Each structure stands twice: as C-alpha cells, then as structure tokens.
C-alpha cells in the first residue's frame, strides 16, 4: 500500500519534471506544443547511447542530457517556434504533430524500434527499507532529485530577477518590453530550460517509463493532462496534478488493471468540463 | 418555388429579403470544377479499374475529411479526436453485420446514428473552455474509446480486431466483388450524397451563421445567432459523417481493428484537410487525393519511414503558411507569374467581350 503510494509519488515527480517545461510554453505562453515529449525522448536516447556505447557514468549522463536537449530546444525556438507564437492554435497543433512524427521516424531509423534498456549503477538498483516500507532505491533517487528541482524552480521563479522578468513578460509582453525587458530572449531561455528539463526527465525516466520510438505519442497525453489539469498560475498547480496523476495511475494499474488507463482519461474529461481552465487557474487567465 | 414566387410578387426585386435569397442561390450554384471533379471520379471506375481499392480509400478519407471540415472549417472547433466517431462507426457497422443484418446500407445508417448520438452527447463538452480544453476533451474521448475497444475483447475482438462477419450485397442486389469495384462505386455514391447535403447546408443560412460564430462568437450572438445550439447541431452532423466513413471502411474491407481509433487517424485527417484547404468542402476531397497519392508514393520510396516525410510536410505547410498554399502562384518566378496573369486576363477579357 505505502509502496504503491511511494511509487506513485516517484512517477508523478518524474511526470512533473518532464511536463514543467510544457506548462510554461503551453500554460504561460499559450503555445500548444504537442512535441514536448520528443524532447524527453531525446534526453532518454542521449543517455542510452552515452551509457551503452561509450560507457559514460549515469550521473554524468543526466547533466549532459539536460544541456544537449536544452541547446536543441533553444535552437528550435529561435528558428521555428518563435515564429508561431502568434499563430492560430491549429497551426501550432499541426506544426508540433509534424515534429513528433519526424522525431518518431528519425529515432526509429537511427536506433531501431525496440525498447531501450538502461543499466543503472549498482547503488541505485534494488530496494531499501525506510520505516519498514520497502522502497526502490532508484525511485528514492528520482524523488530526491525532483524535489530539489521543484524547490529550485519555485525559488527561481519567485525570487530571482529572471523569474520576475519572465512573469512580467508572460503577463503583458508589451509593457514588459516597454520596461526594457528583452522578452524574446527571456522566452528563448525559458523554452530552452523547459526542453532541457524534459530531456533530464526523459533520461531519468527511461528506466521507469520505458523508452522506444513511440515515447512522444504514448506519453503526450500524460504531459498535457498534467498541465491542463494543473492550470497555469504557478508551478505548484502542475506539481500537485502530476503527483495526483502519478499516484492515481500507479494505483489504478495495480488495483483495477482492466480499467487502469481508462480512468485517467475519464478524470481528465470530467475535470475539464467542470473547470475548463484547470484546477488551480488564476482569475482572469486565458 | 411557389413560396418564392409569392415573396417576389409582394416584394420589390431589390428588397433585402430578395437580395439575400439571390445571393444564397448564387453561393449554392454548382461550379464547373466541382462537376469536372465528380465526372472524373465516375470515369475512374472505367479508366482505372485495377486501382479501385486505392480509390475507395480516397473516397472514405475524403468523406472523413469533409466531416472534420464541417466542425473545423465552418464552426472553427479544433478537434484532435475526430477519429472517435470514425472508429465507433467502423465498429458499429462490423458488429451490426455480424449479429443482426448483413445488408450494408442499413449498417451504414445504423453506424451513422450511433456516431451521431455520441457526437450529440459529447458536443456539450466542446462548448466550454478554450481551444486547448477542446483539444484535450476531444483527444480524451477518442483515447477512452480506443481503450474500451481494446479492453472489451469479448465484443470487439480486442487487439486482434473484429473478424468473422460477411457483408451482404448492397440493397440485396450488388454483391461486393474481389477487385473492389462495387466498393468504390458504393463509397463514391455515399461521398457524393454526403457532400451534396453538406454543401446545401454550408450555403444555407445555417452555414453562414456557423461562419459568423467562427469569426466572433460574441458578435454572432449580438445579431441573434444561437451559437450553442448551432455548434451542437453541426458537431452531431459531422459525427454522423465520420460514422459513415468508418462504416464504409468496415464494409469495404470486412475487417475492423483498434487501429480505426488510433491517434494517428485523427492526426492524419487534420493533415488531409489542411493539405486541401480548410473551410471549403472540397478541401477535404482534394486533400484526400493528395494525401493518398503522397503516402502511396512515399511508402514505395521509404517503406518504413514515410511518417517522417508526412511530419516534414506538416511542418513545411505551417512554416509556409496555410493561407499561402492557396496563393501558390506568388512563389513562382516573376516572368511565369506575368504569363499566368496575361492568360487569365485574356480569358476574363474574352468573357467581357472586348477581346483585350
């Protein structure tokens, strides 16, 4: 029981790390980016290739995955995404679906269609007992890393100069520009960090979520649910939603496997009907 | 016509009602290219009998795209789950043929009614919220159905698909042949009737009011358009159409698998519609032709990775700008453009009768 709860929390944390970048592009910049899962997949594959082919340590792979994916996200933002910020939602959907299709086919071409495995370092595999509850060490590691990241993100958004610039740019781009904030640079950097976090999440999640070329399509809905249900007011909304979703998903698949996947979608639809702007929407937001 | 005659007897020819009627009639008139398209489609039965299976595929995809155009192009509702209605229609047609009655037209109607009911019920969900909410609800409904089809193996055959049913002759007269000719004629007939009805609808005040809702819902409400009920109506009609398309697929292939509910169905049909042009019914049909040819061609060159090229096409379309696809001449080199303009000018001049 407690083990399932803990697994759910670790799963939810992972979902949150991947989805938090999406909650910024989608929630704050109002850009429907269905390709976010592709960044996570990129992170996962970078880790697999580095570890299995070049024998790089797992701990070193994580920051590399973050940096490489962040750089890729930054380049894509500068070249393609920024042109579509003002485009109709239909265009954004088409564009990002196109990116997903391309990434799925490209990964299949270079890496093959089979499931990729990651060999965790020995100190992370196996279970430990904490207060009499058996807990996977890797799950514990994920939870710890994600908890640190959540706190760091929250502090970065609320306490730093960049955080206030971002919030200003999101609330009213014109006024922010008038105040001398380089809105386009702020967005580009945010997008890059968001993509990088997705890459990091994908790298850590390859073991838990599984990694194959269909990853972006398979988990697209989960990331979207985290953001839509969580709302866009802060990162605590998506965080709560991700934890809820993680626990519900793990518990659902454990206790009622027949309808496990069904429940998530049903909850989302009902949720969106009742609160079209998300659980923790701020007043007057779009 | 008698009602119209009475009206014109009472009203002077330039009374607003009269003008509006004339305008509606002009909008509804058949264009030359439409007639040419349908004649070509009929002629293909005789010209390319060996390609009947491919042509059937085009016709079914075209009907599906026309259905999406009704809600996306006319009402402006972005849907990522239109495959739900397609898949439901496909399964209902298969189950109906298996358990009740093998005649296809009855099955088609039953499937249409079933999808229409689902469309009516779910249409209330798309009334609320923003584009994003709508995307997520439509996607969620489609995924739920796919999950259901997968789990209810006793009814649907699960992942292996629904087999073991035969589709009888159409109206008890025309059996399906091995080469798919009957199937093509049948699908084409359904596509034609559906498109005919849809263009009647789109050119009627109903269609115009939908465009008003799409342009600005608040303004539409100010001139007295009941936005909610119109959206519910058009969403239901579109669902019926998608159900027809799904049923046609089942009946012409005698097979249903959970693939009919997969996400890529909904994504493909969006691409089809965008390729052909959103907001006029023939966009779906032209898009279906282009898409099927493109896929056929790409899957010959790169059998496994055509998805990559489809994705690239999508990205390029968006980057070029959807509205620029219609103005493709502007991308030609200047001398060619001028020649084109001169040719067009000549034709227009000939029509005016001054020869210049």
mmCIF file with all atom_site columns, N, CA and C in Angstrom, chain B residues 172-212:
data_model
loop_
_atom_site.group_PDB
_atom_site.id
_atom_site.type_symbol
_atom_site.label_atom_id
_atom_site.label_alt_id
_atom_site.label_comp_id
_atom_site.label_asym_id
_atom_site.label_entity_id
_atom_site.label_seq_id
_atom_site.pdbx_PDB_ins_code
_atom_site.Cartn_x
_atom_site.Cartn_y
_atom_site.Cartn_z
_atom_site.occupancy
_atom_site.B_iso_or_equiv
_atom_site.pdbx_formal_charge
_atom_site.auth_seq_id
_atom_site.auth_comp_id
_atom_site.auth_asym_id
_atom_site.auth_atom_id
_atom_site.pdbx_PDB_model_num
ATOM 1   N N  . UNK B 1 172 ? -29.292 -5.771 -51.315 1.00 0.00 ? 172 UNK B N  1
ATOM 2   C CA . UNK B 1 172 ? -29.626 -7.121 -51.735 1.00 0.00 ? 172 UNK B CA 1
ATOM 3   C C  . UNK B 1 172 ? -29.405 -7.354 -53.219 1.00 0.00 ? 172 UNK B C  1
ATOM 4   N N  . UNK B 1 173 ? -28.826 -6.397 -53.922 1.00 0.00 ? 173 UNK B N  1
ATOM 5   C CA . UNK B 1 173 ? -28.695 -6.515 -55.375 1.00 0.00 ? 173 UNK B CA 1
ATOM 6   C C  . UNK B 1 173 ? -27.249 -6.649 -55.846 1.00 0.00 ? 173 UNK B C  1
ATOM 7   N N  . UNK B 1 174 ? -26.353 -5.777 -55.280 1.00 0.00 ? 174 UNK B N  1
ATOM 8   C CA . UNK B 1 174 ? -24.998 -5.714 -55.816 1.00 0.00 ? 174 UNK B CA 1
ATOM 9   C C  . UNK B 1 174 ? -24.002 -6.290 -54.819 1.00 0.00 ? 174 UNK B C  1
ATOM 10  N N  . UNK B 1 175 ? -23.516 -7.506 -55.064 1.00 0.00 ? 175 UNK B N  1
ATOM 11  C CA . UNK B 1 175 ? -22.522 -8.056 -54.135 1.00 0.00 ? 175 UNK B CA 1
ATOM 12  C C  . UNK B 1 175 ? -21.164 -7.372 -54.321 1.00 0.00 ? 175 UNK B C  1
ATOM 13  N N  . UNK B 1 176 ? -20.377 -7.320 -53.232 1.00 0.00 ? 176 UNK B N  1
ATOM 14  C CA . UNK B 1 176 ? -19.024 -6.777 -53.342 1.00 0.00 ? 176 UNK B CA 1
ATOM 15  C C  . UNK B 1 176 ? -18.159 -7.742 -54.137 1.00 0.00 ? 176 UNK B C  1
ATOM 16  N N  . UNK B 1 177 ? -17.370 -7.216 -55.069 1.00 0.00 ? 177 UNK B N  1
ATOM 17  C CA . UNK B 1 177 ? -16.517 -8.103 -55.858 1.00 0.00 ? 177 UNK B CA 1
ATOM 18  C C  . UNK B 1 177 ? -15.103 -8.063 -55.296 1.00 0.00 ? 177 UNK B C  1
ATOM 19  N N  . UNK B 1 178 ? -14.287 -8.938 -55.832 1.00 0.00 ? 178 UNK B N  1
ATOM 20  C CA . UNK B 1 178 ? -12.939 -9.114 -55.312 1.00 0.00 ? 178 UNK B CA 1
ATOM 21  C C  . UNK B 1 178 ? -12.052 -7.910 -55.618 1.00 0.00 ? 178 UNK B C  1
ATOM 22  N N  . UNK B 1 179 ? -12.346 -7.211 -56.700 1.00 0.00 ? 179 UNK B N  1
ATOM 23  C CA . UNK B 1 179 ? -11.453 -6.133 -57.147 1.00 0.00 ? 179 UNK B CA 1
ATOM 24  C C  . UNK B 1 179 ? -11.841 -4.783 -56.556 1.00 0.00 ? 179 UNK B C  1
ATOM 25  N N  . UNK B 1 180 ? -12.903 -4.761 -55.757 1.00 0.00 ? 180 UNK B N  1
ATOM 26  C CA . UNK B 1 180 ? -13.275 -3.530 -55.093 1.00 0.00 ? 180 UNK B CA 1
ATOM 27  C C  . UNK B 1 180 ? -14.033 -2.535 -55.949 1.00 0.00 ? 180 UNK B C  1
ATOM 28  N N  . UNK B 1 181 ? -14.536 -2.986 -57.084 1.00 0.00 ? 181 UNK B N  1
ATOM 29  C CA . UNK B 1 181 ? -15.251 -2.026 -57.929 1.00 0.00 ? 181 UNK B CA 1
ATOM 30  C C  . UNK B 1 181 ? -16.572 -1.608 -57.309 1.00 0.00 ? 181 UNK B C  1
ATOM 31  N N  . UNK B 1 182 ? -17.337 -2.593 -56.848 1.00 0.00 ? 182 UNK B N  1
ATOM 32  C CA . UNK B 1 182 ? -18.604 -2.266 -56.184 1.00 0.00 ? 182 UNK B CA 1
ATOM 33  C C  . UNK B 1 182 ? -18.327 -1.367 -54.986 1.00 0.00 ? 182 UNK B C  1
ATOM 34  N N  . UNK B 1 183 ? -17.266 -1.718 -54.253 1.00 0.00 ? 183 UNK B N  1
ATOM 35  C CA . UNK B 1 183 ? -16.925 -0.933 -53.073 1.00 0.00 ? 183 UNK B CA 1
ATOM 36  C C  . UNK B 1 183 ? -16.666 0.516  -53.431 1.00 0.00 ? 183 UNK B C  1
ATOM 37  N N  . UNK B 1 184 ? -15.949 0.742  -54.520 1.00 0.00 ? 184 UNK B N  1
ATOM 38  C CA . UNK B 1 184 ? -15.645 2.112  -54.925 1.00 0.00 ? 184 UNK B CA 1
ATOM 39  C C  . UNK B 1 184 ? -16.916 2.862  -55.323 1.00 0.00 ? 184 UNK B C  1
ATOM 40  N N  . UNK B 1 185 ? -17.759 2.201  -56.139 1.00 0.00 ? 185 UNK B N  1
ATOM 41  C CA . UNK B 1 185 ? -18.988 2.867  -56.579 1.00 0.00 ? 185 UNK B CA 1
ATOM 42  C C  . UNK B 1 185 ? -19.855 3.212  -55.372 1.00 0.00 ? 185 UNK B C  1
ATOM 43  N N  . UNK B 1 186 ? -19.940 2.271  -54.452 1.00 0.00 ? 186 UNK B N  1
ATOM 44  C CA . UNK B 1 186 ? -20.727 2.459  -53.220 1.00 0.00 ? 186 UNK B CA 1
ATOM 45  C C  . UNK B 1 186 ? -20.175 3.635  -52.412 1.00 0.00 ? 186 UNK B C  1
ATOM 46  N N  . UNK B 1 187 ? -18.845 3.628  -52.169 1.00 0.00 ? 187 UNK B N  1
ATOM 47  C CA . UNK B 1 187 ? -18.241 4.703  -51.375 1.00 0.00 ? 187 UNK B CA 1
ATOM 48  C C  . UNK B 1 187 ? -18.389 6.043  -52.071 1.00 0.00 ? 187 UNK B C  1
ATOM 49  N N  . UNK B 1 188 ? -18.201 6.032  -53.395 1.00 0.00 ? 188 UNK B N  1
ATOM 50  C CA . UNK B 1 188 ? -18.315 7.281  -54.142 1.00 0.00 ? 188 UNK B CA 1
ATOM 51  C C  . UNK B 1 188 ? -19.737 7.832  -54.058 1.00 0.00 ? 188 UNK B C  1
ATOM 52  N N  . UNK B 1 189 ? -20.710 6.923  -54.150 1.00 0.00 ? 189 UNK B N  1
ATOM 53  C CA . UNK B 1 189 ? -22.102 7.368  -54.071 1.00 0.00 ? 189 UNK B CA 1
ATOM 54  C C  . UNK B 1 189 ? -22.375 7.993  -52.713 1.00 0.00 ? 189 UNK B C  1
ATOM 55  N N  . UNK B 1 190 ? -21.895 7.326  -51.644 1.00 0.00 ? 190 UNK B N  1
ATOM 56  C CA . UNK B 1 190 ? -22.120 7.881  -50.302 1.00 0.00 ? 190 UNK B CA 1
ATOM 57  C C  . UNK B 1 190 ? -21.412 9.227  -50.181 1.00 0.00 ? 190 UNK B C  1
ATOM 58  N N  . UNK B 1 191 ? -20.166 9.300  -50.679 1.00 0.00 ? 191 UNK B N  1
ATOM 59  C CA . UNK B 1 191 ? -19.412 10.557 -50.608 1.00 0.00 ? 191 UNK B CA 1
ATOM 60  C C  . UNK B 1 191 ? -20.144 11.660 -51.350 1.00 0.00 ? 191 UNK B C  1
ATOM 61  N N  . UNK B 1 192 ? -20.663 11.320 -52.530 1.00 0.00 ? 192 UNK B N  1
ATOM 62  C CA . UNK B 1 192 ? -21.347 12.344 -53.317 1.00 0.00 ? 192 UNK B CA 1
ATOM 63  C C  . UNK B 1 192 ? -22.591 12.844 -52.589 1.00 0.00 ? 192 UNK B C  1
ATOM 64  N N  . UNK B 1 193 ? -23.412 11.916 -52.114 1.00 0.00 ? 193 UNK B N  1
ATOM 65  C CA . UNK B 1 193 ? -24.641 12.329 -51.426 1.00 0.00 ? 193 UNK B CA 1
ATOM 66  C C  . UNK B 1 193 ? -24.311 13.164 -50.197 1.00 0.00 ? 193 UNK B C  1
ATOM 67  N N  . UNK B 1 194 ? -23.292 12.728 -49.456 1.00 0.00 ? 194 UNK B N  1
ATOM 68  C CA . UNK B 1 194 ? -22.927 13.441 -48.232 1.00 0.00 ? 194 UNK B CA 1
ATOM 69  C C  . UNK B 1 194 ? -22.407 14.839 -48.562 1.00 0.00 ? 194 UNK B C  1
ATOM 70  N N  . UNK B 1 195 ? -21.566 14.932 -49.595 1.00 0.00 ? 195 UNK B N  1
ATOM 71  C CA . UNK B 1 195 ? -21.016 16.243 -49.957 1.00 0.00 ? 195 UNK B CA 1
ATOM 72  C C  . UNK B 1 195 ? -22.120 17.156 -50.467 1.00 0.00 ? 195 UNK B C  1
ATOM 73  N N  . UNK B 1 196 ? -23.035 16.563 -51.224 1.00 0.00 ? 196 UNK B N  1
ATOM 74  C CA . UNK B 1 196 ? -24.156 17.349 -51.746 1.00 0.00 ? 196 UNK B CA 1
ATOM 75  C C  . UNK B 1 196 ? -24.958 17.936 -50.585 1.00 0.00 ? 196 UNK B C  1
ATOM 76  N N  . UNK B 1 197 ? -25.272 17.080 -49.626 1.00 0.00 ? 197 UNK B N  1
ATOM 77  C CA . UNK B 1 197 ? -26.031 17.554 -48.467 1.00 0.00 ? 197 UNK B CA 1
ATOM 78  C C  . UNK B 1 197 ? -25.226 18.595 -47.698 1.00 0.00 ? 197 UNK B C  1
ATOM 79  N N  . UNK B 1 198 ? -23.920 18.360 -47.559 1.00 0.00 ? 198 UNK B N  1
ATOM 80  C CA . UNK B 1 198 ? -23.095 19.281 -46.779 1.00 0.00 ? 198 UNK B CA 1
ATOM 81  C C  . UNK B 1 198 ? -23.003 20.638 -47.456 1.00 0.00 ? 198 UNK B C  1
ATOM 82  N N  . UNK B 1 199 ? -22.916 20.654 -48.782 1.00 0.00 ? 199 UNK B N  1
ATOM 83  C CA . UNK B 1 199 ? -22.792 21.962 -49.434 1.00 0.00 ? 199 UNK B CA 1
ATOM 84  C C  . UNK B 1 199 ? -24.127 22.697 -49.443 1.00 0.00 ? 199 UNK B C  1
ATOM 85  N N  . UNK B 1 200 ? -25.230 21.941 -49.460 1.00 0.00 ? 200 UNK B N  1
ATOM 86  C CA . UNK B 1 200 ? -26.534 22.581 -49.265 1.00 0.00 ? 200 UNK B CA 1
ATOM 87  C C  . UNK B 1 200 ? -26.556 23.280 -47.902 1.00 0.00 ? 200 UNK B C  1
ATOM 88  N N  . UNK B 1 201 ? -26.075 22.522 -46.921 1.00 0.00 ? 201 UNK B N  1
ATOM 89  C CA . UNK B 1 201 ? -26.110 23.011 -45.547 1.00 0.00 ? 201 UNK B CA 1
ATOM 90  C C  . UNK B 1 201 ? -25.188 24.223 -45.376 1.00 0.00 ? 201 UNK B C  1
ATOM 91  N N  . UNK B 1 202 ? -23.988 24.118 -45.969 1.00 0.00 ? 202 UNK B N  1
ATOM 92  C CA . UNK B 1 202 ? -22.986 25.165 -45.779 1.00 0.00 ? 202 UNK B CA 1
ATOM 93  C C  . UNK B 1 202 ? -23.402 26.446 -46.487 1.00 0.00 ? 202 UNK B C  1
ATOM 94  N N  . UNK B 1 203 ? -24.139 26.314 -47.595 1.00 0.00 ? 203 UNK B N  1
ATOM 95  C CA . UNK B 1 203 ? -24.542 27.506 -48.331 1.00 0.00 ? 203 UNK B CA 1
ATOM 96  C C  . UNK B 1 203 ? -25.900 28.035 -47.879 1.00 0.00 ? 203 UNK B C  1
ATOM 97  N N  . UNK B 1 204 ? -26.531 27.338 -46.964 1.00 0.00 ? 204 UNK B N  1
ATOM 98  C CA . UNK B 1 204 ? -27.794 27.812 -46.407 1.00 0.00 ? 204 UNK B CA 1
ATOM 99  C C  . UNK B 1 204 ? -27.478 28.791 -45.275 1.00 0.00 ? 204 UNK B C  1
ATOM 100 N N  . UNK B 1 205 ? -28.487 29.494 -44.793 1.00 0.00 ? 205 UNK B N  1
ATOM 101 C CA . UNK B 1 205 ? -28.252 30.401 -43.660 1.00 0.00 ? 205 UNK B CA 1
ATOM 102 C C  . UNK B 1 205 ? -27.552 29.717 -42.493 1.00 0.00 ? 205 UNK B C  1
ATOM 103 N N  . UNK B 1 206 ? -27.830 28.404 -42.338 1.00 0.00 ? 206 UNK B N  1
ATOM 104 C CA . UNK B 1 206 ? -27.185 27.662 -41.253 1.00 0.00 ? 206 UNK B CA 1
ATOM 105 C C  . UNK B 1 206 ? -25.655 27.742 -41.352 1.00 0.00 ? 206 UNK B C  1
ATOM 106 N N  . UNK B 1 207 ? -25.142 27.485 -42.573 1.00 0.00 ? 207 UNK B N  1
ATOM 107 C CA . UNK B 1 207 ? -23.695 27.514 -42.759 1.00 0.00 ? 207 UNK B CA 1
ATOM 108 C C  . UNK B 1 207 ? -23.131 28.910 -42.554 1.00 0.00 ? 207 UNK B C  1
ATOM 109 N N  . UNK B 1 208 ? -23.868 29.898 -43.027 1.00 0.00 ? 208 UNK B N  1
ATOM 110 C CA . UNK B 1 208 ? -23.394 31.276 -42.859 1.00 0.00 ? 208 UNK B CA 1
ATOM 111 C C  . UNK B 1 208 ? -23.338 31.644 -41.382 1.00 0.00 ? 208 UNK B C  1
ATOM 112 N N  . UNK B 1 209 ? -24.347 31.193 -40.628 1.00 0.00 ? 209 UNK B N  1
ATOM 113 C CA . UNK B 1 209 ? -24.343 31.535 -39.206 1.00 0.00 ? 209 UNK B CA 1
ATOM 114 C C  . UNK B 1 209 ? -23.162 30.850 -38.508 1.00 0.00 ? 209 UNK B C  1
ATOM 115 N N  . UNK B 1 210 ? -22.802 29.646 -38.986 1.00 0.00 ? 210 UNK B N  1
ATOM 116 C CA . UNK B 1 210 ? -21.636 28.974 -38.400 1.00 0.00 ? 210 UNK B CA 1
ATOM 117 C C  . UNK B 1 210 ? -20.376 29.798 -38.618 1.00 0.00 ? 210 UNK B C  1
ATOM 118 N N  . UNK B 1 211 ? -20.248 30.337 -39.829 1.00 0.00 ? 211 UNK B N  1
ATOM 119 C CA . UNK B 1 211 ? -19.061 31.147 -40.109 1.00 0.00 ? 211 UNK B CA 1
ATOM 120 C C  . UNK B 1 211 ? -19.034 32.401 -39.244 1.00 0.00 ? 211 UNK B C  1
ATOM 121 N N  . UNK B 1 212 ? -20.229 32.917 -38.972 1.00 0.00 ? 212 UNK B N  1
ATOM 122 C CA . UNK B 1 212 ? -20.298 34.080 -38.086 1.00 0.00 ? 212 UNK B CA 1
ATOM 123 C C  . UNK B 1 212 ? -19.826 33.700 -36.694 1.00 0.00 ? 212 UNK B C  1
#
